[in-house]
Amino acid sequence: MSLSTIAIPTKGLEELGLHSTNALHYQLSAEELVQDTLRLNQGELNNTGALVVKTGEFTGRSPKDKFIVKDEITADSVHWNEFNIPLDEKYFHCIRKQILDYLNAQPEVWVRDSYACAEPTYRLNIRVINDNPWSNLFANNMFLRPDEEELEHFTPDWHILAAPGLKLDAKECGVRQHNAAVISFKHRTILIAGSGYTGEIKKGIFSILNYILPHDNGVLSMHCSANLGKDGDTALFFGLSGTGKTTLSADPERKLIGDDEHGWNDHSVFNFEGGCYAKCIDLSAEKEPAIYGAIHGGALVENTTFHPGTSVIDFSNKTITENTRVSYPLNYICNAVEPSIGGIPENIFFLTCDAYGVLPPVSKLTPEQAMYQFISGYTAKVAGTEAGVTEPKSTFSACFGAPFLPLHPGHYAGMLGEKLKKHNVKVWLINTGWTGGAYGTGNRMKLAYTRAMISAALSCELDQVGYEYHPVFGMAVPTSCAGVPANILNPRNTWADTAAYDKAAENLAKQFITNFEKYASGVTPEVLAAAPKI
Ligand code: ATP
Ligand code: MN
């Protein structure tokens, strides 16, 4: 449906400094944005009608170029670190001016009003301004979509000015290089220059909500997916990129609340977003039918290639990037709940993709172990797959989302700890990574097995089985699980060389302990006692 009957908010845009009203496209429908993209030769349709684009130089986020303006609001509240890099306000004004000058010189500009937070109390109105139509389509897919009546009274709380086509003068702008993403809480603005990776738009809003909700509203914000069982029970899936939040929350037996960003207040869990942003690499209809089925008209596919001479996407092709993606509105998943809200969670899954093959594929955590794991935020990626380097590389990212957390991790961890205790939530650690050895020797855990383990936990079947304790990490490991061969539940049994397993477990434990040193003084002795034992 076209919303072109809605008047362009000319006054607001002029106040912002945007004057190029001659070719200003406001609140176009998905179809119109697709047509604009095709007209400008910036994308192609695949055989199922989805729009396929290339995002240019950047095919992933650029954390080293993300800044928060250090001012009277943020100076003492933001936890300044490698992910929260301070920028002087004068540079914000400089970049903002460069972006506005650039946008005002463009033949066309796309403006979209949308909002974040499915829970009305925390609703955040967002006005997104783009130099291209497909980035605007991304905003349409990923944020919540106001109806016509809501648009008539729409006042933006925050602005996103995104100009991938602009290269900044780094020196003049006080930034590292020609691209930057800058957040100003004072001016309620996110500036994105030089990067067309659409994930910057969504993670920008995520970052500000990770400040506003806990700091101003006492609401826990979380980097997790969420879904709802037949009996209305909510489950959360925390995990760093690539661990399985999107994949595992799309479950035909459960209703999807959201795949990436949620808040948890006194009585509910609610999605921040109105869409999903799924990885496409090696996507297949067999393994991930819900995501595969969402790739049709209106969906935006990024950085994939076609099978030669066809418009059929080759999901196995990594020539542009391994981080190929598709965004689509939540209702493209047939069993999504609307509005995207669930009750207090009964189960929480911490997802880790352990390329060392050490952690058990499913285990149950005590509340103290849960806090230890949450603060640690462990996963291990496979370094340099292309060059054939076989050494996994561990990442410890507090709260499973350090790059998006403006406050000290202790803030989020403290809130989660209280909620776990108050609501007696069951917490599970799921290793979606390697079994039978580290990367190079073993294999990635079969998706069907991981799904079966999660189902067994959710149906309380895992409350009825026997457990053994991991000798190093201490978590309770089930000795049987429906739909999963019993011999893969204890990772040590899956390694041909058990001495090598013990050594790998010890190595990983050492990494956990070293990483945790910086948090030791801020946690209780009980949480500290949940550390692995060497
Ligand atoms: P991001 O934060 O970047 O969105 P994510 O946590 O949502 O990441 P997914 O997009 O779900 O991660 O990526 C998991 C990837 O791993 C998918 O490509 C999925 O097909 C693949 N995979 C392979 N084996 C498994 C498994 N056992 N469990 C989960 N995912 C698996
Ligand atoms: Mn995801």
Coordinates of C-alpha atoms and ligand atoms in Angstrom, one line a residue:
M1 CA 0.0 0.0 0.0
S2 CA 1.3 3.4 -0.9
L3 CA 1.2 6.0 1.9
S4 CA 1.7 8.9 -0.5
T5 CA -1.5 10.5 0.7
I6 CA 0.5 11.4 3.9
A7 CA 1.9 14.9 3.7
I8 CA 5.6 15.3 3.6
P9 CA 6.8 16.7 7.0
T10 CA 8.4 19.6 5.2
K11 CA 8.7 21.8 8.3
G12 CA 10.5 19.2 10.3
L13 CA 12.9 18.5 7.5
E14 CA 13.6 22.2 6.9
E15 CA 14.3 22.7 10.6
L16 CA 16.7 19.8 10.3
G17 CA 18.5 21.6 7.5
L18 CA 17.2 19.4 4.6
H19 CA 16.2 21.6 1.7
S20 CA 16.2 19.3 -1.3
T21 CA 12.5 19.1 -1.4
N22 CA 12.3 18.8 -5.2
A23 CA 13.1 15.1 -5.1
L24 CA 12.3 14.1 -1.6
H25 CA 10.6 10.8 -1.3
Y26 CA 8.6 10.4 1.9
Q27 CA 7.3 7.2 3.3
L28 CA 7.4 5.2 0.1
S29 CA 5.9 1.7 0.1
A30 CA 8.3 -1.3 -0.2
E31 CA 7.2 -1.8 -3.8
E32 CA 8.0 1.9 -4.7
L33 CA 11.5 1.6 -3.0
V34 CA 12.2 -1.5 -5.0
Q35 CA 11.2 0.3 -8.2
D36 CA 13.4 3.2 -7.3
T37 CA 16.3 0.9 -6.7
L38 CA 15.8 -0.9 -10.0
R39 CA 15.4 2.5 -11.8
L40 CA 18.7 3.7 -10.4
N41 CA 20.5 0.4 -11.3
Q42 CA 21.3 -0.2 -7.7
G43 CA 19.9 -3.7 -7.4
E44 CA 18.2 -6.6 -9.2
L45 CA 15.3 -8.9 -8.5
N46 CA 15.9 -12.6 -7.8
N47 CA 13.6 -15.3 -9.2
T48 CA 11.3 -15.0 -6.1
G49 CA 11.0 -11.2 -6.3
A50 CA 13.3 -10.1 -3.6
L51 CA 15.6 -7.2 -4.1
V52 CA 19.3 -8.0 -4.2
V53 CA 21.8 -5.3 -3.7
K54 CA 25.5 -4.8 -3.0
T55 CA 26.3 -2.6 0.0
G56 CA 29.7 -1.5 -1.4
E57 CA 32.9 -1.2 0.5
F58 CA 31.4 -2.3 3.8
T59 CA 29.7 -5.7 4.1
G60 CA 29.8 -5.7 7.9
R61 CA 29.8 -3.3 10.8
S62 CA 32.9 -1.2 11.4
P63 CA 33.3 -1.0 15.3
K64 CA 36.5 1.0 15.1
D65 CA 34.6 3.8 13.4
K66 CA 31.6 4.0 15.8
F67 CA 31.7 7.0 18.1
I68 CA 29.6 8.4 20.9
V69 CA 29.6 12.2 21.4
K70 CA 31.1 12.9 24.8
D71 CA 29.0 15.6 26.4
E72 CA 27.3 16.5 29.7
I73 CA 24.8 13.6 29.2
T74 CA 27.3 10.9 28.4
A75 CA 30.7 11.9 30.0
D76 CA 30.0 10.2 33.3
S77 CA 27.4 7.6 32.3
V78 CA 28.9 6.0 29.2
H79 CA 31.5 3.2 29.8
W80 CA 34.2 4.5 27.5
N81 CA 36.1 1.7 25.9
E82 CA 37.2 0.2 22.5
F83 CA 33.5 0.1 21.4
N84 CA 32.4 3.4 22.9
I85 CA 34.9 5.8 21.5
P86 CA 34.4 9.4 22.5
L87 CA 34.0 12.1 20.0
D88 CA 34.1 15.8 20.7
E89 CA 30.8 17.6 20.0
K90 CA 32.5 20.0 17.6
Y91 CA 33.2 17.0 15.3
F92 CA 29.6 15.9 15.5
H93 CA 28.5 19.3 14.1
C94 CA 31.2 19.1 11.4
I95 CA 30.1 15.6 10.3
R96 CA 26.4 16.5 10.5
K97 CA 27.0 19.6 8.3
Q98 CA 29.0 17.5 5.8
I99 CA 26.1 15.0 5.6
L100 CA 23.4 17.6 5.2
D101 CA 25.4 19.5 2.5
Y102 CA 25.9 16.2 0.8
L103 CA 22.2 15.2 1.0
N104 CA 21.1 18.6 -0.1
A105 CA 23.2 18.2 -3.2
Q106 CA 21.7 14.8 -4.1
P107 CA 19.1 14.5 -6.9
E108 CA 16.9 12.4 -4.6
V109 CA 16.6 11.7 -0.9
W110 CA 14.4 9.1 0.9
V111 CA 12.8 9.9 4.2
R112 CA 11.0 7.3 6.4
D113 CA 9.2 7.6 9.7
S114 CA 9.2 4.5 11.8
Y115 CA 9.6 3.5 15.4
A116 CA 11.3 1.1 17.8
C117 CA 9.9 -0.9 20.8
A118 CA 6.7 -2.9 20.5
E119 CA 5.8 -2.0 24.1
P120 CA 4.0 1.4 23.7
T121 CA 5.5 2.9 27.0
Y122 CA 9.0 2.9 25.5
R123 CA 8.1 3.6 21.9
L124 CA 10.8 5.6 20.2
N125 CA 9.9 7.5 17.0
I126 CA 12.7 7.4 14.4
R127 CA 13.0 9.5 11.3
V128 CA 15.5 7.9 8.8
I129 CA 17.0 9.9 6.0
N130 CA 18.9 8.1 3.2
D131 CA 20.8 8.9 0.1
N132 CA 19.5 5.7 -1.6
P133 CA 16.2 3.8 -1.8
W134 CA 17.3 0.4 -0.6
S135 CA 18.7 1.6 2.7
N136 CA 15.3 3.2 3.2
L137 CA 13.7 -0.2 2.4
F138 CA 16.0 -1.7 5.1
A139 CA 14.6 0.8 7.6
N140 CA 11.1 -0.1 6.5
N141 CA 11.8 -3.8 7.0
M142 CA 13.6 -3.6 10.3
F143 CA 11.8 -0.9 12.3
L144 CA 8.2 -0.9 13.3
R145 CA 5.8 0.6 10.8
P146 CA 3.4 3.3 11.9
D147 CA -0.1 3.3 10.3
E148 CA -1.5 6.4 8.5
E149 CA -3.2 7.8 11.6
E150 CA 0.0 7.5 13.6
L151 CA 1.9 9.2 10.8
E152 CA -0.3 12.3 11.0
H153 CA 0.8 13.0 14.5
F154 CA 4.4 11.7 14.1
T155 CA 7.1 13.6 15.9
P156 CA 10.6 12.1 15.6
D157 CA 12.4 11.4 18.9
W158 CA 15.6 10.5 17.0
H159 CA 17.0 11.1 13.6
I160 CA 19.2 8.9 11.5
L161 CA 21.1 10.6 8.7
A162 CA 22.7 8.0 6.6
A163 CA 24.9 8.9 3.6
P164 CA 26.9 5.8 2.5
G165 CA 28.0 7.8 -0.6
L166 CA 29.8 10.5 1.4
K167 CA 33.5 10.1 2.2
L168 CA 34.4 12.2 5.2
D169 CA 37.5 14.2 5.5
A170 CA 38.8 12.2 8.5
K171 CA 41.2 14.8 9.9
E172 CA 38.6 17.6 9.7
C173 CA 36.0 15.4 11.3
G174 CA 38.1 14.0 14.1
V175 CA 37.5 10.4 13.0
R176 CA 39.7 7.5 12.0
Q177 CA 39.0 7.3 8.3
H178 CA 36.5 8.3 5.6
N179 CA 33.5 6.4 7.3
A180 CA 31.9 6.9 10.7
A181 CA 28.8 6.1 12.7
V182 CA 28.3 8.8 15.4
I183 CA 25.7 8.8 18.2
S184 CA 24.7 12.0 19.9
F185 CA 22.4 11.6 22.9
K186 CA 22.2 15.4 23.3
H187 CA 21.1 15.9 19.7
R188 CA 19.2 12.6 19.5
T189 CA 20.9 11.9 16.2
I190 CA 22.8 9.0 14.6
L191 CA 25.0 10.0 11.7
I192 CA 26.3 7.4 9.3
A193 CA 28.7 8.3 6.6
G194 CA 30.8 6.3 4.2
S195 CA 29.3 2.9 4.9
G196 CA 26.4 1.3 3.1
Y197 CA 26.2 -1.7 5.4
T198 CA 22.6 -1.5 6.5
G199 CA 23.3 -3.2 9.8
E200 CA 24.9 0.1 11.0
I201 CA 21.4 1.6 10.9
K202 CA 19.8 -1.1 13.1
K203 CA 22.7 -1.5 15.5
G204 CA 22.8 2.3 15.9
I205 CA 19.2 2.3 17.3
F206 CA 20.1 -0.8 19.4
S207 CA 23.0 1.0 20.9
I208 CA 20.9 4.0 22.0
L209 CA 18.1 1.8 23.4
N210 CA 20.8 0.0 25.4
Y211 CA 21.5 3.3 27.0
I212 CA 18.0 4.8 27.3
L213 CA 16.1 1.7 28.6
P214 CA 18.4 0.6 31.5
H215 CA 19.6 4.1 32.4
D216 CA 16.4 6.1 32.2
N217 CA 13.6 3.5 32.5
G218 CA 15.0 0.6 34.6
V219 CA 14.4 -1.8 31.7
L220 CA 16.9 -4.5 30.8
S221 CA 17.9 -4.3 27.2
M222 CA 19.3 -7.5 25.6
H223 CA 21.1 -8.8 22.6
C224 CA 18.9 -11.9 22.2
S225 CA 16.1 -13.5 20.1
A226 CA 12.8 -14.5 21.7
N227 CA 9.9 -16.8 20.9
L228 CA 6.8 -18.1 22.5
G229 CA 5.5 -21.7 23.1
K230 CA 2.0 -23.0 22.6
D231 CA 1.4 -22.5 26.3
G232 CA 2.5 -18.9 26.1
D233 CA 6.0 -19.5 27.7
T234 CA 8.7 -17.2 26.5
A235 CA 12.2 -18.3 25.7
L236 CA 15.2 -16.0 25.1
F237 CA 18.3 -16.9 23.1
F238 CA 21.4 -14.7 23.8
G239 CA 24.5 -15.0 21.7
L240 CA 27.1 -13.2 19.7
S241 CA 27.0 -12.9 16.0
G242 CA 26.7 -16.2 14.2
T243 CA 25.8 -18.3 17.3
G244 CA 22.3 -19.0 16.1
K245 CA 19.9 -16.3 17.5
T246 CA 18.0 -15.8 14.3
T247 CA 18.2 -19.5 13.1
L248 CA 17.1 -21.1 16.4
S249 CA 14.3 -18.6 17.2
A250 CA 12.6 -19.3 13.8
D251 CA 11.0 -22.6 15.1
P252 CA 7.8 -23.9 13.4
E253 CA 6.6 -25.1 16.8
R254 CA 6.9 -21.7 18.4
K255 CA 5.8 -18.1 17.6
L256 CA 8.6 -15.6 16.9
I257 CA 8.8 -12.5 19.0
G258 CA 12.0 -11.2 17.5
D259 CA 15.4 -12.3 16.3
D260 CA 17.9 -9.9 17.8
E261 CA 17.0 -7.0 20.2
H262 CA 14.6 -7.1 23.2
G263 CA 13.7 -5.3 26.4
W264 CA 12.6 -7.0 29.6
N265 CA 10.5 -4.9 32.0
D266 CA 8.4 -5.9 35.1
H267 CA 5.9 -7.9 33.2
S268 CA 7.0 -8.5 29.6
V269 CA 9.7 -9.1 27.0
F270 CA 9.3 -6.9 24.0
N271 CA 11.0 -6.6 20.6
F272 CA 12.7 -3.4 19.7
E273 CA 12.4 -4.1 16.0
G274 CA 9.8 -4.9 13.3
G275 CA 11.9 -7.2 11.2
C276 CA 14.6 -9.8 11.0
Y277 CA 18.1 -9.6 9.6
A278 CA 19.1 -13.2 8.8
K279 CA 22.4 -14.6 7.5
C280 CA 22.1 -16.2 4.1
I281 CA 25.3 -18.1 3.9
D282 CA 24.5 -21.7 3.0
L283 CA 20.9 -21.0 3.5
S284 CA 18.6 -23.9 2.3
A285 CA 14.9 -24.6 2.3
E286 CA 15.5 -27.9 4.1
K287 CA 17.5 -26.6 7.0
E288 CA 15.9 -23.2 7.5
P289 CA 12.5 -23.2 5.8
A290 CA 11.1 -20.1 7.6
I291 CA 14.0 -17.9 6.6
Y292 CA 14.2 -19.3 3.1
G293 CA 10.5 -18.8 2.7
A294 CA 10.8 -15.1 3.7
I295 CA 12.9 -14.2 0.7
H296 CA 10.3 -12.7 -1.7
G297 CA 8.9 -9.4 -2.7
G298 CA 10.0 -6.6 -0.3
A299 CA 12.8 -8.6 1.3
L300 CA 16.2 -7.0 0.8
V301 CA 19.1 -9.4 0.2
E302 CA 22.6 -8.1 0.6
N303 CA 25.9 -9.1 -1.1
T304 CA 24.9 -12.4 -2.6
T305 CA 25.6 -13.5 -6.1
F306 CA 23.5 -15.3 -8.7
H307 CA 24.1 -18.7 -10.3
P308 CA 25.7 -17.7 -13.6
G309 CA 23.1 -16.7 -16.2
T310 CA 20.2 -16.9 -13.8
S311 CA 18.4 -14.8 -11.2
V312 CA 18.7 -17.7 -8.7
I313 CA 20.8 -16.7 -5.7
D314 CA 23.8 -18.9 -5.0
F315 CA 23.7 -19.0 -1.2
S316 CA 26.9 -20.9 -1.0
N317 CA 28.9 -18.1 -2.7
K318 CA 31.2 -16.1 -0.4
T319 CA 33.0 -14.0 -3.0
I320 CA 31.6 -10.7 -1.8
T321 CA 31.4 -11.7 1.9
E322 CA 30.5 -14.6 4.2
N323 CA 28.2 -12.1 5.9
T324 CA 25.5 -12.2 3.3
R325 CA 22.1 -11.1 4.7
V326 CA 18.5 -10.7 4.2
S327 CA 16.1 -8.3 5.9
Y328 CA 12.3 -8.7 6.0
P329 CA 9.4 -7.6 8.1
L330 CA 8.5 -9.9 11.0
N331 CA 5.2 -10.9 9.4
Y332 CA 7.2 -12.6 6.6
I333 CA 7.7 -15.4 9.2
C334 CA 4.3 -16.9 9.2
N335 CA 4.1 -17.6 13.0
A336 CA 5.3 -14.2 14.3
V337 CA 3.3 -12.8 17.2
E338 CA 1.8 -9.3 16.8
P339 CA 2.5 -7.2 18.7
S340 CA 6.0 -8.6 19.4
I341 CA 5.6 -9.0 23.1
G342 CA 5.8 -12.1 25.4
G343 CA 5.7 -12.7 29.1
I344 CA 8.5 -13.2 31.7
P345 CA 10.8 -15.8 30.2
E346 CA 10.8 -19.3 31.7
N347 CA 13.9 -20.5 29.8
I348 CA 17.0 -18.6 28.7
F349 CA 19.6 -20.1 26.3
F350 CA 23.1 -18.8 26.1
L351 CA 24.3 -19.7 22.6
T352 CA 28.0 -20.1 21.9
C353 CA 29.7 -21.3 18.8
D354 CA 32.7 -23.0 20.3
A355 CA 35.1 -23.7 17.5
Y356 CA 37.4 -25.5 20.0
G357 CA 34.8 -28.2 20.4
V358 CA 35.1 -28.1 24.2
L359 CA 31.8 -27.0 25.7
P360 CA 28.9 -29.5 25.8
P361 CA 26.2 -29.1 23.2
V362 CA 23.6 -28.6 25.9
S363 CA 24.0 -28.0 29.7
K364 CA 22.2 -26.5 32.6
L365 CA 23.6 -23.6 34.5
T366 CA 23.2 -22.6 38.2
P367 CA 22.2 -19.0 38.6
E368 CA 25.9 -18.3 39.5
Q369 CA 27.2 -20.1 36.5
A370 CA 24.6 -18.2 34.4
M371 CA 26.0 -14.9 35.7
Y372 CA 29.6 -16.0 35.1
Q373 CA 28.8 -17.0 31.5
F374 CA 26.7 -13.9 30.8
I375 CA 29.5 -11.6 32.0
S376 CA 32.1 -13.7 30.0
G377 CA 30.0 -13.8 26.8
Y378 CA 32.1 -16.4 25.1
T379 CA 32.2 -17.6 21.6
A380 CA 35.0 -18.8 19.3
K381 CA 35.1 -17.9 15.6
V382 CA 37.1 -19.7 13.0
A383 CA 39.8 -17.3 12.0
G384 CA 40.7 -16.8 8.4
T385 CA 38.6 -19.6 6.9
E386 CA 39.5 -18.4 3.4
A387 CA 43.3 -18.7 3.9
G388 CA 42.7 -22.2 5.3
V389 CA 43.9 -21.2 8.8
T390 CA 42.4 -23.7 11.1
E391 CA 43.0 -22.1 14.5
P392 CA 39.8 -21.0 16.3
K393 CA 39.9 -17.5 17.8
S394 CA 38.0 -16.9 21.0
T395 CA 35.9 -13.8 21.7
F396 CA 34.7 -12.7 25.1
S397 CA 32.1 -10.1 24.7
A398 CA 30.3 -9.1 28.0
C399 CA 26.6 -9.7 28.1
F400 CA 26.9 -11.3 24.6
G401 CA 26.9 -7.8 23.1
A402 CA 29.7 -5.6 24.2
P403 CA 29.9 -3.6 20.9
F404 CA 26.4 -2.3 21.5
L405 CA 26.4 -1.5 25.2
P406 CA 27.1 2.1 26.1
L407 CA 26.9 1.4 29.9
H408 CA 29.2 -0.7 32.0
P409 CA 28.5 -4.4 31.5
G410 CA 27.9 -4.7 35.3
H411 CA 24.7 -2.6 34.8
Y412 CA 23.1 -5.1 32.5
A413 CA 24.5 -8.2 34.4
G414 CA 23.2 -6.9 37.7
M415 CA 19.7 -6.4 36.2
L416 CA 19.7 -9.8 34.6
G417 CA 20.9 -11.5 37.9
E418 CA 18.0 -10.0 39.8
K419 CA 15.5 -11.1 37.3
L420 CA 16.8 -14.6 37.1
K421 CA 16.5 -14.9 40.9
K422 CA 13.1 -13.2 41.1
H423 CA 11.5 -15.3 38.4
N424 CA 13.4 -18.6 38.9
V425 CA 14.4 -18.7 35.2
K426 CA 16.1 -21.9 33.9
V427 CA 19.3 -21.1 32.1
W428 CA 20.9 -23.4 29.5
L429 CA 24.2 -23.1 27.7
I430 CA 24.0 -24.3 24.1
N431 CA 27.1 -24.9 22.0
T432 CA 26.1 -24.6 18.4
G433 CA 29.8 -24.9 17.4
W434 CA 32.1 -27.9 17.1
T435 CA 31.9 -31.5 18.2
G436 CA 34.3 -34.4 17.8
G437 CA 37.3 -32.1 17.9
A438 CA 38.1 -28.4 17.2
Y439 CA 37.6 -26.8 13.8
G440 CA 39.7 -28.7 11.3
T441 CA 39.2 -32.1 13.0
G442 CA 35.6 -32.1 14.2
N443 CA 32.3 -30.9 12.7
R444 CA 29.8 -28.3 13.5
M445 CA 26.9 -29.6 15.6
K446 CA 24.0 -30.6 13.4
L447 CA 21.3 -28.0 13.4
A448 CA 18.7 -30.7 13.8
Y449 CA 20.4 -31.9 17.0
T450 CA 20.6 -28.4 18.4
R451 CA 17.0 -27.9 17.7
A452 CA 16.1 -31.2 19.4
M453 CA 18.1 -30.2 22.5
I454 CA 16.3 -26.9 22.8
S455 CA 13.0 -28.6 22.3
A456 CA 13.8 -31.1 25.1
A457 CA 14.7 -28.2 27.4
L458 CA 11.6 -26.3 26.6
S459 CA 9.2 -29.3 27.0
C460 CA 10.8 -30.0 30.4
E461 CA 12.0 -33.4 29.2
L462 CA 15.5 -32.4 30.3
D463 CA 14.1 -32.0 33.9
Q464 CA 13.5 -35.8 33.9
V465 CA 17.0 -37.1 32.8
G466 CA 20.2 -37.9 34.5
Y467 CA 23.1 -35.4 34.6
E468 CA 26.8 -35.4 35.1
Y469 CA 29.0 -32.4 35.9
H470 CA 31.7 -31.1 33.5
P471 CA 35.0 -31.7 35.2
V472 CA 36.4 -28.3 34.3
F473 CA 33.5 -26.0 33.6
G474 CA 31.1 -27.4 36.2
M475 CA 27.9 -27.2 34.4
A476 CA 25.3 -30.0 34.5
V477 CA 25.4 -32.1 31.3
P478 CA 22.4 -34.3 30.5
T479 CA 23.2 -38.0 29.8
S480 CA 20.3 -38.4 27.5
C481 CA 18.1 -36.2 25.2
A482 CA 15.3 -37.3 22.9
G483 CA 16.3 -37.0 19.2
V484 CA 20.1 -36.7 19.9
P485 CA 22.6 -39.6 20.0
A486 CA 23.6 -40.0 23.7
N487 CA 27.3 -40.2 22.8
I488 CA 27.5 -36.6 21.6
L489 CA 26.2 -35.1 24.8
N490 CA 29.5 -35.3 26.6
P491 CA 32.0 -33.6 24.3
R492 CA 34.9 -35.6 25.7
N493 CA 33.4 -38.8 24.3
T494 CA 33.3 -37.3 20.8
W495 CA 37.0 -36.7 20.6
A496 CA 39.2 -39.5 19.3
D497 CA 42.0 -38.3 21.5
T498 CA 40.6 -37.7 25.0
A499 CA 44.0 -36.3 26.3
A500 CA 43.8 -33.7 23.5
Y501 CA 40.3 -32.8 24.7
D502 CA 41.4 -32.4 28.3
K503 CA 44.2 -30.1 27.1
A504 CA 41.8 -28.1 25.0
A505 CA 39.4 -27.8 27.9
E506 CA 42.2 -26.6 30.1
N507 CA 43.3 -24.0 27.5
L508 CA 39.8 -22.7 27.2
A509 CA 39.3 -22.5 30.9
K510 CA 42.5 -20.5 31.2
Q511 CA 41.1 -18.0 28.7
F512 CA 37.9 -17.7 30.6
I513 CA 39.8 -17.1 33.9
T514 CA 42.1 -14.5 32.3
N515 CA 39.2 -12.7 30.7
F516 CA 37.2 -12.6 33.9
E517 CA 40.0 -10.9 35.9
K518 CA 38.7 -7.5 35.1
Y519 CA 35.3 -8.3 36.5
A520 CA 36.4 -10.2 39.6
S521 CA 36.1 -7.3 42.0
G522 CA 32.6 -6.4 40.9
V523 CA 30.9 -9.8 41.4
T524 CA 29.9 -11.9 44.5
P525 CA 32.2 -14.7 45.7
E526 CA 29.5 -17.2 44.5
V527 CA 29.7 -15.9 40.9
L528 CA 33.5 -16.0 41.1
A529 CA 33.3 -19.6 42.4
A530 CA 31.4 -20.5 39.2
A531 CA 34.6 -20.1 37.2
P532 CA 36.1 -23.1 35.5
K533 CA 38.5 -25.2 37.6
I534 CA 41.9 -26.2 36.3
Ligands
ATP1 P1 23.7 -12.0 14.3 O1 23.8 -11.4 15.6 O2 24.9 -11.7 13.4 O3 22.4 -11.8 13.6 P2 22.8 -14.7 15.0 O4 23.2 -15.1 16.4 O5 21.5 -14.4 14.6 O6 23.9 -13.6 14.4 P3 22.5 -16.7 12.9 O7 22.2 -15.7 11.9 O8 21.3 -17.5 13.5 O9 23.3 -16.0 14.1 O10 23.6 -17.7 12.4 C1 23.9 -19.0 12.7 C2 24.5 -19.6 11.5 O11 25.0 -20.9 11.8 C3 23.4 -19.9 10.4 O12 24.0 -19.7 9.2 C4 23.1 -21.4 10.6 O13 22.6 -22.0 9.5 C5 24.5 -21.9 11.0 N1 24.4 -23.2 11.9 C6 25.1 -24.3 11.6 N2 24.9 -25.2 12.6 C7 24.1 -24.6 13.5 C8 23.6 -25.1 14.8 N3 23.9 -26.3 15.3 N4 22.9 -24.2 15.5 C9 22.6 -23.0 15.0 N5 23.1 -22.5 13.9 C10 23.8 -23.3 13.1
MN2 MN 20.6 -12.6 13.9

